PDB file of C-alpha atoms and ligand atoms in Angstrom:
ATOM      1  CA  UNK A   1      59.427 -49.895   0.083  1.00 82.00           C
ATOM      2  CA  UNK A   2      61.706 -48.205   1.846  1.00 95.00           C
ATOM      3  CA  UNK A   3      61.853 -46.503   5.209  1.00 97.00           C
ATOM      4  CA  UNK A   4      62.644 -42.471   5.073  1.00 98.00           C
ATOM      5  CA  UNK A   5      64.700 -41.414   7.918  1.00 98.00           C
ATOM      6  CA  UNK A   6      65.841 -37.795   8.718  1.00 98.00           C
ATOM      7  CA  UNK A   7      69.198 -37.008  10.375  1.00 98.00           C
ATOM      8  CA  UNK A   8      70.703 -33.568  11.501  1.00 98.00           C
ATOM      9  CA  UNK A   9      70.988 -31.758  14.126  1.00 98.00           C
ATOM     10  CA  UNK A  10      68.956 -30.460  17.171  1.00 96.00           C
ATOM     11  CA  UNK A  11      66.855 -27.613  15.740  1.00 94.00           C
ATOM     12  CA  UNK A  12      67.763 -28.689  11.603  1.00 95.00           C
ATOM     13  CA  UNK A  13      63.260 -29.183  11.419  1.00 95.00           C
ATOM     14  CA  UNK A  14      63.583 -33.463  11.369  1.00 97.00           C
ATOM     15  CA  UNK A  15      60.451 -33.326  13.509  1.00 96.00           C
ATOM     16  CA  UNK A  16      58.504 -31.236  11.419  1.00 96.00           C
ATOM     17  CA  UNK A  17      59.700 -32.188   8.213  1.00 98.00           C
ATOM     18  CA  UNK A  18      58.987 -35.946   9.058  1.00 98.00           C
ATOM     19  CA  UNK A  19      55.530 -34.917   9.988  1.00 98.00           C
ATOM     20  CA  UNK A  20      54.509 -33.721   6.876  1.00 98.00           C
ATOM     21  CA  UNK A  21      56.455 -35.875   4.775  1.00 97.00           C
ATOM     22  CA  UNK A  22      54.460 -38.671   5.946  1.00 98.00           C
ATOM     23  CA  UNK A  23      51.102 -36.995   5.554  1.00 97.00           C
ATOM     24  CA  UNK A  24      52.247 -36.465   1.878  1.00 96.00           C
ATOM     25  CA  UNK A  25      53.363 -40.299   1.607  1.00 96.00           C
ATOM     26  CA  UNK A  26      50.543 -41.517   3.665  1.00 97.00           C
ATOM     27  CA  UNK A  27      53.272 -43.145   5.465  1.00 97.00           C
ATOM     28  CA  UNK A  28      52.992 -43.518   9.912  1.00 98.00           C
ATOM     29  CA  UNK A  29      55.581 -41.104  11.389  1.00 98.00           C
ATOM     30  CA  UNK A  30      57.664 -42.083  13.887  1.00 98.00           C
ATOM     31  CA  UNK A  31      60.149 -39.926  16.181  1.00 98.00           C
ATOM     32  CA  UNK A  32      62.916 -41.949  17.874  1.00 98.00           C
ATOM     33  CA  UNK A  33      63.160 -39.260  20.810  1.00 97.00           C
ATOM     34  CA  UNK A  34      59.336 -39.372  21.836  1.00 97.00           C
ATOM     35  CA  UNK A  35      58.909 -42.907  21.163  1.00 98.00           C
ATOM     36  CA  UNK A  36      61.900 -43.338  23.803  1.00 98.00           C
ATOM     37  CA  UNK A  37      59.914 -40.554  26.132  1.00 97.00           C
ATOM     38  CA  UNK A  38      56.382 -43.101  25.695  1.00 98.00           C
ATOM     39  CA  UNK A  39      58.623 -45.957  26.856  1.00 98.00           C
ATOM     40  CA  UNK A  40      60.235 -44.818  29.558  1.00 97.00           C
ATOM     41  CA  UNK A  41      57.861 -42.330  31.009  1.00 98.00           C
ATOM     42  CA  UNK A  42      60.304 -39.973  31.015  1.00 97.00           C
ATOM     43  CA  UNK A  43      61.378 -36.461  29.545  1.00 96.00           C
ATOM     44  CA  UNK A  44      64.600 -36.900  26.884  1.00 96.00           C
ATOM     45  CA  UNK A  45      65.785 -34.080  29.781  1.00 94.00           C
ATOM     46  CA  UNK A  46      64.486 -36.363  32.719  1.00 96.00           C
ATOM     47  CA  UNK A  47      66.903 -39.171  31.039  1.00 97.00           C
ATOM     48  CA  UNK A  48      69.946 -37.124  31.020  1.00 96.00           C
ATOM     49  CA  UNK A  49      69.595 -35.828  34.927  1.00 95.00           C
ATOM     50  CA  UNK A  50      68.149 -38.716  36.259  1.00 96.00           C
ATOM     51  CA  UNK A  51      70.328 -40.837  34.560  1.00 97.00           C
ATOM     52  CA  UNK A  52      73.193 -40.128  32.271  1.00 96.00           C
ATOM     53  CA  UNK A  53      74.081 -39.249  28.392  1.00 97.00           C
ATOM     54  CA  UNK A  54      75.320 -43.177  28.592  1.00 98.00           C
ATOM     55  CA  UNK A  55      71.571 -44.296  29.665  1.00 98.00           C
ATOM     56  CA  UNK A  56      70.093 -42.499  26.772  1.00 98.00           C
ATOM     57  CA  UNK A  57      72.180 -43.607  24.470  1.00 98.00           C
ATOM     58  CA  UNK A  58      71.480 -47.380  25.171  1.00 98.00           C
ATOM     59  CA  UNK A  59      67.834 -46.461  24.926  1.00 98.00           C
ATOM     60  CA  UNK A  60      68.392 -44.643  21.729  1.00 98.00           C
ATOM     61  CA  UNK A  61      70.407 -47.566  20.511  1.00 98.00           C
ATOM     62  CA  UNK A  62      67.364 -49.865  21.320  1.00 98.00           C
ATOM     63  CA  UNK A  63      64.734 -47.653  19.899  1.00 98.00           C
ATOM     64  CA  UNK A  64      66.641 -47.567  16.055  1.00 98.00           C
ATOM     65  CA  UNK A  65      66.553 -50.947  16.121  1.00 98.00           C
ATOM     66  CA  UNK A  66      62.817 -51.063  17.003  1.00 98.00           C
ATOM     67  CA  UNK A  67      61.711 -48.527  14.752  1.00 98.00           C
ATOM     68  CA  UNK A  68      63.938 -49.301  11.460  1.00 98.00           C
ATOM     69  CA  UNK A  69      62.216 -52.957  11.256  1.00 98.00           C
ATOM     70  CA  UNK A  70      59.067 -51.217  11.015  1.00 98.00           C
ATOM     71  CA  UNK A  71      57.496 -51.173   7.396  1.00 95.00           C
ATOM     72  CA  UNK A  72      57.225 -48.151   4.954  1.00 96.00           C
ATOM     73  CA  UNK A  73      57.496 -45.445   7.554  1.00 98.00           C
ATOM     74  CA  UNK A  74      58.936 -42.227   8.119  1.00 98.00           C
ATOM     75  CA  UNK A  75      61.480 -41.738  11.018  1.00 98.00           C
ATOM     76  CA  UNK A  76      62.801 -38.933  12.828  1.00 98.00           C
ATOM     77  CA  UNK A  77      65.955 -39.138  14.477  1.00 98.00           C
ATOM     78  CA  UNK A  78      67.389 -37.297  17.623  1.00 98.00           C
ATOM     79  CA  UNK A  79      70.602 -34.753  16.855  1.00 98.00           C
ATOM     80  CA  UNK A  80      73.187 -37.492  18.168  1.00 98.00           C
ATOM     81  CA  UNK A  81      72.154 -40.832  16.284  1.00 98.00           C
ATOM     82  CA  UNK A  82      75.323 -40.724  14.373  1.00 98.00           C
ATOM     83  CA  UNK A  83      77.428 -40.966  16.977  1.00 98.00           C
ATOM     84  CA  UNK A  84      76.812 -44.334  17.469  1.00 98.00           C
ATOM     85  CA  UNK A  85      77.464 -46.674  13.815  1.00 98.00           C
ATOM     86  CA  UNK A  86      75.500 -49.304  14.710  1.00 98.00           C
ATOM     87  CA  UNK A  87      72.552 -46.634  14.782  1.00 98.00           C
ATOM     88  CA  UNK A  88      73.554 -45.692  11.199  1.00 98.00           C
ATOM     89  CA  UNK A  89      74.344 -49.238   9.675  1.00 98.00           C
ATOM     90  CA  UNK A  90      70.768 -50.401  11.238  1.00 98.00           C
ATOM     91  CA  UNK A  91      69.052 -47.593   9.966  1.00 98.00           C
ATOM     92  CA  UNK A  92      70.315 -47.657   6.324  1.00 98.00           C
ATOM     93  CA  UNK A  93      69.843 -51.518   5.826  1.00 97.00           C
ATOM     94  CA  UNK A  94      65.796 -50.767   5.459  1.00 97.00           C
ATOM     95  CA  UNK A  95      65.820 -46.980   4.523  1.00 97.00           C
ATOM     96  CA  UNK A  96      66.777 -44.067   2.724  1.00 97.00           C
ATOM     97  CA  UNK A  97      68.943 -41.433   5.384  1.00 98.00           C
ATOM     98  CA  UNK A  98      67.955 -37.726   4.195  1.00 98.00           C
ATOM     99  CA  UNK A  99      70.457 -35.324   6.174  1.00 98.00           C
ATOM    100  CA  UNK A 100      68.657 -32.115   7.286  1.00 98.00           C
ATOM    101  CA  UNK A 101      71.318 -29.635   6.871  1.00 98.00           C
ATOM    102  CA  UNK A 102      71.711 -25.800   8.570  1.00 97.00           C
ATOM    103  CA  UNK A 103      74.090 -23.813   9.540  1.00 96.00           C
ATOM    104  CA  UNK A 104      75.235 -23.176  13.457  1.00 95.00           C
ATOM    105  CA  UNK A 105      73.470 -19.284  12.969  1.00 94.00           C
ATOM    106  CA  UNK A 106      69.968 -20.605  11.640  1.00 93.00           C
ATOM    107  CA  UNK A 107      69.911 -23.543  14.392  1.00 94.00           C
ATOM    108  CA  UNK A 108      70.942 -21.140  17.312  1.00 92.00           C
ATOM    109  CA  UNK A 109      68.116 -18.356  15.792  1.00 91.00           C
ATOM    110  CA  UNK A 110      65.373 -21.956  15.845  1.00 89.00           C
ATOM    111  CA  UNK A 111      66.432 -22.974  19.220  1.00 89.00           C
ATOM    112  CA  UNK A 112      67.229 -20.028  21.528  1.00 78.00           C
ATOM    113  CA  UNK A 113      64.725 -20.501  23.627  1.00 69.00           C
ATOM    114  CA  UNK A 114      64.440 -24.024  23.425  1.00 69.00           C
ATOM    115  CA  UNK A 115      63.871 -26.116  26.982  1.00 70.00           C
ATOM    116  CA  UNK A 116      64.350 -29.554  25.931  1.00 79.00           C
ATOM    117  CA  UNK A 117      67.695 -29.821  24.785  1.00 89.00           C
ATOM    118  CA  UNK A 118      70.009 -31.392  27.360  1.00 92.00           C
ATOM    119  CA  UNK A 119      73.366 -31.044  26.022  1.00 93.00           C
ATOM    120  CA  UNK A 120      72.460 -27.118  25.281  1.00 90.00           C
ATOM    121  CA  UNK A 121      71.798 -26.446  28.641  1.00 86.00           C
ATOM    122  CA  UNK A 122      71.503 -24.158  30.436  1.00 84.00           C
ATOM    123  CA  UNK A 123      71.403 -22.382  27.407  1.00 84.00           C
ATOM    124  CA  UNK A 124      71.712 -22.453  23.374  1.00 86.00           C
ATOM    125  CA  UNK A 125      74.562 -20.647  22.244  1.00 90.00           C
ATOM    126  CA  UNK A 126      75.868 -20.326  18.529  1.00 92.00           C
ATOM    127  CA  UNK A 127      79.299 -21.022  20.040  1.00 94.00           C
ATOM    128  CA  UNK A 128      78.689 -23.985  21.439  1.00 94.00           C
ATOM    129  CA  UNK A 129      76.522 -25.436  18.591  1.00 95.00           C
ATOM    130  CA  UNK A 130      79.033 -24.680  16.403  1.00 96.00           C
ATOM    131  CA  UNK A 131      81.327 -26.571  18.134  1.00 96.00           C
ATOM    132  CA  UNK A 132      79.436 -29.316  18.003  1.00 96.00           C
ATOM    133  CA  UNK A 133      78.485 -29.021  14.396  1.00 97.00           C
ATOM    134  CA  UNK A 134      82.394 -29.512  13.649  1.00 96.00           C
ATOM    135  CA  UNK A 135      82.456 -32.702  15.629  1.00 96.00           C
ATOM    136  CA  UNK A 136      79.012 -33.858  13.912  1.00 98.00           C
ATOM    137  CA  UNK A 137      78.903 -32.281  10.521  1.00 98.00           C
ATOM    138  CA  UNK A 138      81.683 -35.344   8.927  1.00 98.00           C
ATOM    139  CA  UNK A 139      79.345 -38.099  10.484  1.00 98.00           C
ATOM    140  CA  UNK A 140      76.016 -36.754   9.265  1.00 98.00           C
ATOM    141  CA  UNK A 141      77.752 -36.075   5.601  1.00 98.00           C
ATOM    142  CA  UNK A 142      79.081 -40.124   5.879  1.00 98.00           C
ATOM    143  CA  UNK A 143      75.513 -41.518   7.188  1.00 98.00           C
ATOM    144  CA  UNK A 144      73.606 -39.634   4.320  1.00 98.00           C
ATOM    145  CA  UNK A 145      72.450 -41.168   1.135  1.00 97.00           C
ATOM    146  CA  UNK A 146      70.585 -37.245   0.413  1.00 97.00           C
ATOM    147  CA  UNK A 147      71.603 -34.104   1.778  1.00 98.00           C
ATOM    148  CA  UNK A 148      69.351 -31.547   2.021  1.00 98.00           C
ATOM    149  CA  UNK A 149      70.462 -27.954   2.658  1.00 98.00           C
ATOM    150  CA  UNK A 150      67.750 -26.195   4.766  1.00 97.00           C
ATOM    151  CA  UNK A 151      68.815 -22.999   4.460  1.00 95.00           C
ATOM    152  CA  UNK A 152      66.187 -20.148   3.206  1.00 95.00           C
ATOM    153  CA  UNK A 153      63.646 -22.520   2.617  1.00 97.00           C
ATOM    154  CA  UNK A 154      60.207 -23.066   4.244  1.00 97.00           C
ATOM    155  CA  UNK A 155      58.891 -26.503   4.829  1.00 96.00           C
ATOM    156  CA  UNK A 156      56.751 -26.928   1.748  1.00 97.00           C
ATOM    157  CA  UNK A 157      60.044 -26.360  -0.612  1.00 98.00           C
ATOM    158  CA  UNK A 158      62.059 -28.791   2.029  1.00 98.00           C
ATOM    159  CA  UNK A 159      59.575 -31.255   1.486  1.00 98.00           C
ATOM    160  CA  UNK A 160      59.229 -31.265  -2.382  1.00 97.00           C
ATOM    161  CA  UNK A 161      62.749 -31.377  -2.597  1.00 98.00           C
ATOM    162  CA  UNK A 162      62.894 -34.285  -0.250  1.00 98.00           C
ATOM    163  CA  UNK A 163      60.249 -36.277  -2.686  1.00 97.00           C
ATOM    164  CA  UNK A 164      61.880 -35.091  -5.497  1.00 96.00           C
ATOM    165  CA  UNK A 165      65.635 -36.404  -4.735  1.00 96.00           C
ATOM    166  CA  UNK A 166      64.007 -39.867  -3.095  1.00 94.00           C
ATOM    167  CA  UNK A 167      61.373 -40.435  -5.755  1.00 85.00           C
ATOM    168  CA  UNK A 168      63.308 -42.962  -7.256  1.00 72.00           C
ATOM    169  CA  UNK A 169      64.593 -45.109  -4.241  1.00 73.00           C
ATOM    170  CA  UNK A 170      61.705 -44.671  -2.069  1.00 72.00           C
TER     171      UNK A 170
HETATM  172  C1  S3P B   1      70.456 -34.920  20.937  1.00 58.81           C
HETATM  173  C2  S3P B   1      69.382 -34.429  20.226  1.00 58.81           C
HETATM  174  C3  S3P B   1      68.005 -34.478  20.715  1.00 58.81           C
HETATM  175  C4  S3P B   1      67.841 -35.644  21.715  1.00 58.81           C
HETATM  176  C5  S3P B   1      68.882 -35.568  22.784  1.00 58.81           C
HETATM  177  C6  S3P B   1      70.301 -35.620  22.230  1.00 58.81           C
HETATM  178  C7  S3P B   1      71.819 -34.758  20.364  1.00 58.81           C
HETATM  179  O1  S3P B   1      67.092 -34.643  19.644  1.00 58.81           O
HETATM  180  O2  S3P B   1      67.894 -36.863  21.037  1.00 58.81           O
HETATM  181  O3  S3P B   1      68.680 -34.386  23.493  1.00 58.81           O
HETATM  182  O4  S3P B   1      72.762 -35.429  20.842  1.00 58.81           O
HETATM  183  O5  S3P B   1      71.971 -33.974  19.401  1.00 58.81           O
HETATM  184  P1  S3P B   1      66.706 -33.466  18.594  1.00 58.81           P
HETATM  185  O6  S3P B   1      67.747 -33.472  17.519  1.00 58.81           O
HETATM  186  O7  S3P B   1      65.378 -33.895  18.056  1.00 58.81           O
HETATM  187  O8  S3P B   1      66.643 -32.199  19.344  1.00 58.81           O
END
């Protein structure tokens, strides 16, 4: 069987969406960003000021390679996995990649207040999200095998449609 993993960016619901996707496949959920916090004994934030963007990146890197051998699970991804095609071509060998995908208004209104986002610091703004949704969006459409667009949906009809569109491959 294969792996489901969820792409998109900060804010697009991969964490919670994964969650409860595996409870419905009975599948063990895994999230690349807080398995790399668990390893490291750091914060994702701790990472980027103790260290660097590079340093996560190499763990990140490390971490896709650890989690897509596992078998029959789900996987979250953090916002910037693309960037990096080794991440992508790794991930798709044993799994299905499901792109999570929203609009720069509905991820600034999900992650105003949001703490934990490095690269939005010191604070979210639609601006800046959108530029980075114009750098991202083309990599995120390329890495996808289903694109699902979040917008005015709540979980339970994200996750349906998730089963429904991977029934077949899963
Ligand atoms: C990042 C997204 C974050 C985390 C890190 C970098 C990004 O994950 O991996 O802060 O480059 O978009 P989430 O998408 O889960 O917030």
């Amino acid at each position: 069987m294969a792996n489901l993993v969820l792409i998109g960016f900060m804010g697009s619901g991969k964490t919670t969406i994964g969650f409860r996707l595996a409870r419905a496949l009975r599948r063990r959920f895994v999230d690349t960003d807080s398995e790399i916090e668990k390893l490291t004994g750091l914060t994702v934030t701790q990472i980027f000021i103790k260290h660097d963007e590079r340093r996560f990146r190499s763990e990140e890197e490390l971490m896709v390679q650890k989690v897509a051998v596992l078998p029959d699970v789900v996987i979250a991804t953090g916002g910037g996995v693309v960037l990096n095609p080794n991440n992508i071509a790794v991930l798709r060998q044993t799994g299905v990649v499901v792109w999570l995908k929203a609009d720069s208004e509905l991820i600034a209104q999900r992650i105003t207040s949001s703490r934990n986002r490095p690269l939005l610091r010191p604070k979210p703004t639609e601006q800046k999200i959108r530029e980075m949704l114009a750098v991202r969006e083309c990599l995120y459409s390329s890495a996808a095998d289903v694109v699902i667009d979040t917008q005015g949906k709540n979980h339970e009809q994200i996750v349906n449609e998730i089963l429904n569109k991977t029934g077949e491959i899963l």
